[in-house]
Amino acid sequence: MITVTDLRKVYHQGKREVRALDGVSLTVPAGSIHGVIGHSGAGKSTLVRCLTMLDRPTSGAVEINGVDLTAARSDALRTARRRIGLVFQQANLFDSRTIEANVAYPLELIGVGREKRREKARELLGLVGLGDAGNAYPAQLSGGMRQRVGIARALATDPDVLLFDEPTSALDPRTTDEILDLIVSLRDRNPDDLAVLVITHEMHVVKKICDSVSLLEGGRIVESGPLTSVVKHL
Ligand code: ADP
Ligand code: ADP
């Protein structure tokens, strides 16, 4: 479960202060898929960076299963960050590594041994429907397949939260549907362990897979609730 409380991020553009996040709060329990939808400039990228602590929030808390990332320092922060698996718009794979080595990369970073890494990477590639592609290289795969690899890599450290940043914006409609089905199947496989947060500007993504949704405008959540009650206004 992820709990975000009164998250704020102020940027300085010359003399101007920009409140990119202006008091964002939300909760995503395990087993649930929550969407944050907003137009360009709403604060989506800033939210992703602050949730993963790639950028330090100005104030507020981001708790994963009760552990506040914003209060953690160095080693504790690195450990806590692994509780979030991040999937980008483009999978950002290493072209010179095999698919299996790409998926195993987060485990390599934390010193997991070679055999265990391979075993885990193979299991995850099977899970995302790429059981045969481990020895291929990213350039040999389609965009949808690369995105599956990105998802497998995000799952390598058994995260509690899977965070998707515009996961389908670079994909065609059919591939988009396949990736969305995969996201739902991952949640269904582990409903007690996995909270899913999808940040997107695409309404059809939210409508297709989210249980609940928050509408982000100007760094604030202006509406939030079950999909059916929020989306009828949109
Ligand atoms: P979105 O991803 O929804 O398009 P962003 O999070 O990129 O929105 O941006 C939200 C606001 O914060 C915008 O006004 C943007 O110009 C500003 N902003 C984002 N990042 C920075 C930054 N690094 N420095 C200054 N302003 C920023
Ligand atoms: P996205 O396409 O993901 O919404 P943006 O185009 O908003 O991303 O921003 C791209 C990068 O530029 C981000 O790292 C963001 O922090 C930075 N950025 C956005 N707006 C500004 C700004 N006004 N001043 C400085 N950096 C900015």
mmCIF file of C-alpha atoms and ligand atoms in Angstrom:
data_model
loop_
_atom_site.group_PDB
_atom_site.id
_atom_site.type_symbol
_atom_site.label_atom_id
_atom_site.label_comp_id
_atom_site.label_asym_id
_atom_site.label_seq_id
_atom_site.Cartn_x
_atom_site.Cartn_y
_atom_site.Cartn_z
ATOM 1 C CA MET A 1 0.000 0.000 0.000
ATOM 2 C CA ILE A 2 1.139 3.504 -0.801
ATOM 3 C CA THR A 3 0.004 6.565 1.122
ATOM 4 C CA VAL A 4 0.860 10.057 -0.056
ATOM 5 C CA THR A 5 0.154 12.895 2.357
ATOM 6 C CA ASP A 6 0.101 16.602 1.493
ATOM 7 C CA LEU A 7 2.936 16.294 -1.012
ATOM 8 C CA ARG A 8 4.346 19.614 -2.195
ATOM 9 C CA LYS A 9 7.034 20.519 -4.686
ATOM 10 C CA VAL A 10 7.994 24.114 -5.365
ATOM 11 C CA TYR A 11 10.296 24.954 -8.270
ATOM 12 C CA HIS A 12 11.911 28.332 -8.801
ATOM 13 C CA GLN A 13 11.846 29.621 -12.343
ATOM 14 C CA GLY A 14 13.883 32.794 -11.986
ATOM 15 C CA LYS A 15 11.958 34.893 -9.478
ATOM 16 C CA ARG A 16 8.764 32.950 -10.013
ATOM 17 C CA GLU A 17 7.681 30.149 -7.722
ATOM 18 C CA VAL A 18 5.925 27.250 -9.413
ATOM 19 C CA ARG A 19 3.929 24.938 -7.197
ATOM 20 C CA ALA A 20 4.231 21.836 -9.354
ATOM 21 C CA LEU A 21 2.609 19.809 -6.544
ATOM 22 C CA ASP A 22 0.393 21.758 -4.205
ATOM 23 C CA GLY A 23 -0.739 19.385 -1.464
ATOM 24 C CA VAL A 24 -1.337 16.020 -3.127
ATOM 25 C CA SER A 25 -2.761 13.240 -0.959
ATOM 26 C CA LEU A 26 -3.818 9.783 -2.081
ATOM 27 C CA THR A 27 -3.914 6.171 -0.913
ATOM 28 C CA VAL A 28 -3.648 3.045 -3.004
ATOM 29 C CA PRO A 29 -4.298 -0.171 -1.061
ATOM 30 C CA ALA A 30 -2.835 -3.495 -2.162
ATOM 31 C CA GLY A 31 -4.977 -5.153 -4.803
ATOM 32 C CA SER A 32 -6.166 -1.862 -6.223
ATOM 33 C CA ILE A 33 -5.334 -0.012 -9.447
ATOM 34 C CA HIS A 34 -5.475 3.752 -9.011
ATOM 35 C CA GLY A 35 -5.141 6.238 -11.851
ATOM 36 C CA VAL A 36 -3.885 9.801 -11.678
ATOM 37 C CA ILE A 37 -5.000 11.648 -14.773
ATOM 38 C CA GLY A 38 -4.065 15.155 -15.817
ATOM 39 C CA HIS A 39 -3.263 17.334 -18.797
ATOM 40 C CA SER A 40 0.208 18.524 -19.762
ATOM 41 C CA GLY A 41 1.629 20.755 -17.022
ATOM 42 C CA ALA A 42 -0.661 19.336 -14.311
ATOM 43 C CA GLY A 43 2.290 17.946 -12.351
ATOM 44 C CA LYS A 44 2.347 14.285 -13.417
ATOM 45 C CA SER A 45 6.082 14.058 -14.104
ATOM 46 C CA THR A 46 6.832 15.878 -10.871
ATOM 47 C CA LEU A 47 4.592 13.455 -8.982
ATOM 48 C CA VAL A 48 6.418 10.456 -10.453
ATOM 49 C CA ARG A 49 9.802 11.944 -9.565
ATOM 50 C CA CYS A 50 8.718 12.811 -6.021
ATOM 51 C CA LEU A 51 7.092 9.422 -5.361
ATOM 52 C CA THR A 52 10.294 7.653 -6.357
ATOM 53 C CA MET A 53 12.456 10.288 -4.671
ATOM 54 C CA LEU A 54 14.302 10.968 -7.903
ATOM 55 C CA ASP A 55 13.442 14.511 -6.884
ATOM 56 C CA ARG A 56 13.010 15.529 -3.240
ATOM 57 C CA PRO A 57 9.562 16.852 -2.386
ATOM 58 C CA THR A 58 9.519 20.252 -0.695
ATOM 59 C CA SER A 59 7.279 18.766 2.015
ATOM 60 C CA GLY A 60 4.828 15.947 2.655
ATOM 61 C CA ALA A 61 5.160 12.184 3.045
ATOM 62 C CA VAL A 62 5.292 9.155 0.754
ATOM 63 C CA GLU A 63 4.756 5.974 2.747
ATOM 64 C CA ILE A 64 5.142 2.466 1.394
ATOM 65 C CA ASN A 65 3.611 0.002 3.846
ATOM 66 C CA GLY A 66 4.104 2.567 6.596
ATOM 67 C CA VAL A 67 7.728 3.460 5.788
ATOM 68 C CA ASP A 68 8.134 7.144 4.919
ATOM 69 C CA LEU A 69 10.540 7.529 1.994
ATOM 70 C CA THR A 70 10.890 11.263 2.555
ATOM 71 C CA ALA A 71 12.286 10.639 6.050
ATOM 72 C CA ALA A 72 14.733 7.917 4.998
ATOM 73 C CA ARG A 73 18.386 8.664 4.301
ATOM 74 C CA SER A 74 21.006 6.979 2.104
ATOM 75 C CA ASP A 75 20.983 3.202 2.723
ATOM 76 C CA ALA A 76 17.496 3.125 4.183
ATOM 77 C CA LEU A 77 16.241 5.203 1.249
ATOM 78 C CA ARG A 78 17.825 2.880 -1.304
ATOM 79 C CA THR A 79 16.156 -0.088 0.366
ATOM 80 C CA ALA A 80 12.803 1.670 0.622
ATOM 81 C CA ARG A 81 12.901 2.767 -3.013
ATOM 82 C CA ARG A 82 13.098 -0.841 -4.118
ATOM 83 C CA ARG A 83 9.572 -1.224 -2.751
ATOM 84 C CA ILE A 84 8.442 0.771 -5.803
ATOM 85 C CA GLY A 85 8.779 -0.744 -9.269
ATOM 86 C CA LEU A 86 8.799 2.032 -11.857
ATOM 87 C CA VAL A 87 7.705 1.515 -15.458
ATOM 88 C CA PHE A 88 8.461 4.347 -17.876
ATOM 89 C CA GLN A 89 6.764 5.474 -21.062
ATOM 90 C CA GLN A 90 9.649 4.010 -23.042
ATOM 91 C CA ALA A 91 11.197 0.942 -21.486
ATOM 92 C CA ASN A 92 14.730 2.491 -21.430
ATOM 93 C CA LEU A 93 16.503 -0.835 -21.863
ATOM 94 C CA PHE A 94 20.247 -1.332 -22.237
ATOM 95 C CA ASP A 95 20.695 -2.119 -25.943
ATOM 96 C CA SER A 96 23.925 -4.010 -25.389
ATOM 97 C CA ARG A 97 22.419 -6.420 -22.864
ATOM 98 C CA THR A 98 20.147 -9.361 -23.493
ATOM 99 C CA ILE A 99 16.526 -9.180 -22.412
ATOM 100 C CA GLU A 100 17.277 -11.506 -19.520
ATOM 101 C CA ALA A 101 20.182 -9.339 -18.370
ATOM 102 C CA ASN A 102 17.996 -6.245 -18.573
ATOM 103 C CA VAL A 103 15.374 -7.821 -16.322
ATOM 104 C CA ALA A 104 18.060 -9.034 -13.911
ATOM 105 C CA TYR A 105 19.755 -5.633 -13.742
ATOM 106 C CA PRO A 106 18.049 -4.358 -10.546
ATOM 107 C CA LEU A 107 19.117 -7.582 -8.821
ATOM 108 C CA GLU A 108 22.680 -7.158 -10.038
ATOM 109 C CA LEU A 109 22.715 -3.719 -8.412
ATOM 110 C CA ILE A 110 21.899 -5.211 -5.024
ATOM 111 C CA GLY A 111 24.398 -8.058 -5.323
ATOM 112 C CA VAL A 112 22.097 -11.023 -5.978
ATOM 113 C CA GLY A 113 24.136 -13.960 -7.348
ATOM 114 C CA ARG A 114 24.162 -14.915 -11.011
ATOM 115 C CA GLU A 115 22.090 -18.074 -10.796
ATOM 116 C CA LYS A 116 19.399 -16.491 -8.657
ATOM 117 C CA ARG A 117 19.234 -13.525 -11.024
ATOM 118 C CA ARG A 118 18.762 -15.740 -14.036
ATOM 119 C CA GLU A 119 16.120 -17.798 -12.318
ATOM 120 C CA LYS A 120 14.166 -14.701 -11.303
ATOM 121 C CA ALA A 121 14.528 -13.072 -14.728
ATOM 122 C CA ARG A 122 13.252 -16.204 -16.454
ATOM 123 C CA GLU A 123 10.289 -16.461 -14.110
ATOM 124 C CA LEU A 124 9.365 -12.820 -14.726
ATOM 125 C CA LEU A 125 9.781 -13.076 -18.495
ATOM 126 C CA GLY A 126 7.392 -16.034 -18.429
ATOM 127 C CA LEU A 127 4.949 -13.966 -16.408
ATOM 128 C CA VAL A 128 4.886 -11.118 -18.963
ATOM 129 C CA GLY A 129 4.565 -13.534 -21.893
ATOM 130 C CA LEU A 130 8.169 -13.375 -23.094
ATOM 131 C CA GLY A 131 9.407 -16.751 -21.934
ATOM 132 C CA ASP A 132 11.269 -17.343 -25.194
ATOM 133 C CA ALA A 133 12.872 -13.930 -25.589
ATOM 134 C CA GLY A 134 15.520 -14.005 -22.829
ATOM 135 C CA ASN A 135 18.478 -14.282 -25.165
ATOM 136 C CA ALA A 136 17.254 -11.640 -27.627
ATOM 137 C CA TYR A 137 18.401 -8.020 -27.590
ATOM 138 C CA PRO A 138 16.075 -5.024 -27.201
ATOM 139 C CA ALA A 139 16.472 -3.952 -30.841
ATOM 140 C CA GLN A 140 14.980 -7.264 -31.941
ATOM 141 C CA LEU A 141 11.713 -6.644 -30.068
ATOM 142 C CA SER A 142 8.627 -4.592 -30.877
ATOM 143 C CA GLY A 143 7.685 -1.587 -28.730
ATOM 144 C CA GLY A 144 5.037 -3.616 -26.917
ATOM 145 C CA MET A 145 7.499 -6.404 -26.153
ATOM 146 C CA ARG A 146 10.058 -3.914 -24.875
ATOM 147 C CA GLN A 147 7.414 -2.488 -22.583
ATOM 148 C CA ARG A 148 6.782 -6.005 -21.259
ATOM 149 C CA VAL A 149 10.500 -6.252 -20.509
ATOM 150 C CA GLY A 150 10.298 -2.937 -18.656
ATOM 151 C CA ILE A 151 7.452 -4.330 -16.567
ATOM 152 C CA ALA A 152 9.363 -7.540 -15.799
ATOM 153 C CA ARG A 153 12.376 -5.453 -14.740
ATOM 154 C CA ALA A 154 10.177 -3.330 -12.462
ATOM 155 C CA LEU A 155 9.000 -6.526 -10.743
ATOM 156 C CA ALA A 156 12.508 -7.902 -10.170
ATOM 157 C CA THR A 157 12.791 -6.708 -6.582
ATOM 158 C CA ASP A 158 9.260 -7.892 -5.669
ATOM 159 C CA PRO A 159 7.952 -4.370 -5.111
ATOM 160 C CA ASP A 160 4.872 -3.513 -3.058
ATOM 161 C CA VAL A 161 3.921 -0.756 -5.485
ATOM 162 C CA LEU A 162 4.062 -0.790 -9.256
ATOM 163 C CA LEU A 163 4.179 2.765 -10.588
ATOM 164 C CA PHE A 164 3.431 3.330 -14.276
ATOM 165 C CA ASP A 165 4.437 6.638 -15.865
ATOM 166 C CA GLU A 166 2.467 7.037 -19.127
ATOM 167 C CA PRO A 167 2.864 3.292 -19.806
ATOM 168 C CA THR A 168 1.071 3.189 -23.143
ATOM 169 C CA SER A 169 1.562 6.666 -24.618
ATOM 170 C CA ALA A 170 4.115 5.378 -27.115
ATOM 171 C CA LEU A 171 2.084 2.325 -28.179
ATOM 172 C CA ASP A 172 -0.558 1.693 -30.839
ATOM 173 C CA PRO A 173 -4.140 0.921 -29.681
ATOM 174 C CA ARG A 174 -3.897 -2.858 -29.949
ATOM 175 C CA THR A 175 -0.594 -3.046 -28.116
ATOM 176 C CA THR A 176 -1.977 -0.630 -25.542
ATOM 177 C CA ASP A 177 -4.840 -3.038 -24.816
ATOM 178 C CA GLU A 178 -2.422 -5.944 -24.436
ATOM 179 C CA ILE A 179 -0.286 -4.015 -21.956
ATOM 180 C CA LEU A 180 -3.358 -2.902 -19.997
ATOM 181 C CA ASP A 181 -4.554 -6.525 -19.803
ATOM 182 C CA LEU A 182 -1.132 -7.487 -18.515
ATOM 183 C CA ILE A 183 -1.273 -4.816 -15.789
ATOM 184 C CA VAL A 184 -4.635 -6.160 -14.606
ATOM 185 C CA SER A 185 -3.332 -9.741 -14.633
ATOM 186 C CA LEU A 186 -0.336 -8.771 -12.487
ATOM 187 C CA ARG A 187 -2.631 -7.215 -9.917
ATOM 188 C CA ASP A 188 -4.946 -10.229 -10.010
ATOM 189 C CA ARG A 189 -2.030 -12.573 -9.468
ATOM 190 C CA ASN A 190 -0.932 -10.825 -6.277
ATOM 191 C CA PRO A 191 -3.873 -8.851 -4.926
ATOM 192 C CA ASP A 192 -2.656 -8.983 -1.327
ATOM 193 C CA ASP A 193 0.804 -7.719 -2.150
ATOM 194 C CA LEU A 194 0.661 -5.271 -5.004
ATOM 195 C CA ALA A 195 -0.730 -1.746 -5.242
ATOM 196 C CA VAL A 196 -0.757 -0.298 -8.758
ATOM 197 C CA LEU A 197 -0.556 3.421 -9.525
ATOM 198 C CA VAL A 198 -0.936 4.564 -13.132
ATOM 199 C CA ILE A 199 -0.080 8.156 -14.046
ATOM 200 C CA THR A 200 -1.371 9.140 -17.455
ATOM 201 C CA HIS A 201 -3.024 11.770 -19.616
ATOM 202 C CA GLU A 202 -5.050 9.074 -21.409
ATOM 203 C CA MET A 203 -8.656 8.715 -20.279
ATOM 204 C CA HIS A 204 -9.166 5.360 -22.014
ATOM 205 C CA VAL A 205 -6.351 3.881 -19.915
ATOM 206 C CA VAL A 206 -8.046 4.980 -16.723
ATOM 207 C CA LYS A 207 -11.459 3.804 -17.902
ATOM 208 C CA LYS A 208 -10.182 0.395 -18.903
ATOM 209 C CA ILE A 209 -8.211 -0.678 -15.849
ATOM 210 C CA CYS A 210 -8.537 1.654 -12.855
ATOM 211 C CA ASP A 211 -10.709 0.983 -9.806
ATOM 212 C CA SER A 212 -10.352 4.541 -8.601
ATOM 213 C CA VAL A 213 -9.014 7.760 -10.034
ATOM 214 C CA SER A 214 -7.655 11.166 -9.014
ATOM 215 C CA LEU A 215 -7.872 14.157 -11.309
ATOM 216 C CA LEU A 216 -4.728 16.318 -11.143
ATOM 217 C CA GLU A 217 -4.905 19.990 -12.158
ATOM 218 C CA GLY A 218 -2.319 22.641 -11.426
ATOM 219 C CA GLY A 219 -0.573 20.440 -8.865
ATOM 220 C CA ARG A 220 -3.769 19.716 -6.937
ATOM 221 C CA ILE A 221 -6.114 16.779 -6.866
ATOM 222 C CA VAL A 222 -9.409 18.403 -7.704
ATOM 223 C CA GLU A 223 -11.481 15.248 -7.652
ATOM 224 C CA SER A 224 -10.923 11.703 -6.424
ATOM 225 C CA GLY A 225 -12.916 8.538 -5.891
ATOM 226 C CA PRO A 226 -14.188 5.325 -7.468
ATOM 227 C CA LEU A 227 -13.902 5.310 -11.254
ATOM 228 C CA THR A 228 -17.652 5.289 -11.795
ATOM 229 C CA SER A 229 -18.299 8.361 -9.669
ATOM 230 C CA VAL A 230 -15.397 10.462 -11.005
ATOM 231 C CA VAL A 231 -15.476 9.591 -14.673
ATOM 232 C CA LYS A 232 -19.078 10.596 -15.293
ATOM 233 C CA HIS A 233 -17.962 14.215 -14.814
ATOM 234 C CA LEU A 234 -15.084 13.927 -17.281
HETATM 235 P P1 ADP B 1 3.157 17.141 -16.454
HETATM 236 O O1 ADP B 1 4.064 15.967 -16.327
HETATM 237 O O2 ADP B 1 1.772 16.855 -15.946
HETATM 238 O O3 ADP B 1 3.143 17.698 -17.846
HETATM 239 P P2 ADP B 1 5.156 18.518 -14.885
HETATM 240 O O4 ADP B 1 5.266 17.804 -13.597
HETATM 241 O O5 ADP B 1 6.204 18.265 -15.905
HETATM 242 O O6 ADP B 1 3.693 18.306 -15.492
HETATM 243 O O7 ADP B 1 5.152 20.083 -14.622
HETATM 244 C C1 ADP B 1 4.294 20.733 -13.677
HETATM 245 C C2 ADP B 1 4.718 22.174 -13.544
HETATM 246 O O8 ADP B 1 5.980 22.256 -12.899
HETATM 247 C C3 ADP B 1 4.867 22.901 -14.849
HETATM 248 O O9 ADP B 1 4.450 24.229 -14.654
HETATM 249 C C4 ADP B 1 6.359 22.831 -15.133
HETATM 250 O O10 ADP B 1 6.781 23.911 -15.934
HETATM 251 C C5 ADP B 1 6.922 22.901 -13.743
HETATM 252 N N1 ADP B 1 8.215 22.169 -13.631
HETATM 253 C C6 ADP B 1 8.366 20.827 -13.748
HETATM 254 N N2 ADP B 1 9.644 20.486 -13.576
HETATM 255 C C7 ADP B 1 10.308 21.642 -13.344
HETATM 256 C C8 ADP B 1 11.668 21.948 -13.070
HETATM 257 N N3 ADP B 1 12.597 20.982 -12.999
HETATM 258 N N4 ADP B 1 12.006 23.234 -12.867
HETATM 259 C C9 ADP B 1 11.065 24.182 -12.918
HETATM 260 N N5 ADP B 1 9.761 23.966 -13.150
HETATM 261 C C10 ADP B 1 9.385 22.710 -13.357
HETATM 262 P P1 ADP B 2 6.675 15.264 -19.691
HETATM 263 O O1 ADP B 2 6.736 15.199 -21.177
HETATM 264 O O2 ADP B 2 7.033 13.969 -19.022
HETATM 265 O O3 ADP B 2 5.440 15.905 -19.129
HETATM 266 P P2 ADP B 2 7.996 17.767 -19.421
HETATM 267 O O4 ADP B 2 8.093 18.129 -20.857
HETATM 268 O O5 ADP B 2 6.972 18.428 -18.570
HETATM 269 O O6 ADP B 2 7.898 16.193 -19.271
HETATM 270 O O7 ADP B 2 9.396 18.016 -18.737
HETATM 271 C C1 ADP B 2 10.575 17.401 -19.204
HETATM 272 C C2 ADP B 2 11.706 17.722 -18.252
HETATM 273 O O8 ADP B 2 11.907 19.142 -18.168
HETATM 274 C C3 ADP B 2 11.416 17.281 -16.829
HETATM 275 O O9 ADP B 2 12.596 16.758 -16.272
HETATM 276 C C4 ADP B 2 10.997 18.539 -16.097
HETATM 277 O O10 ADP B 2 11.379 18.520 -14.749
HETATM 278 C C5 ADP B 2 11.750 19.601 -16.836
HETATM 279 N N1 ADP B 2 10.946 20.845 -16.874
HETATM 280 C C6 ADP B 2 9.655 20.979 -17.206
HETATM 281 N N2 ADP B 2 9.249 22.245 -17.146
HETATM 282 C C7 ADP B 2 10.338 22.942 -16.765
HETATM 283 C C8 ADP B 2 10.593 24.316 -16.536
HETATM 284 N N3 ADP B 2 9.637 25.229 -16.683
HETATM 285 N N4 ADP B 2 11.843 24.683 -16.182
HETATM 286 C C9 ADP B 2 12.786 23.774 -16.049
HETATM 287 N N5 ADP B 2 12.623 22.460 -16.239
HETATM 288 C C10 ADP B 2 11.419 22.056 -16.600
#
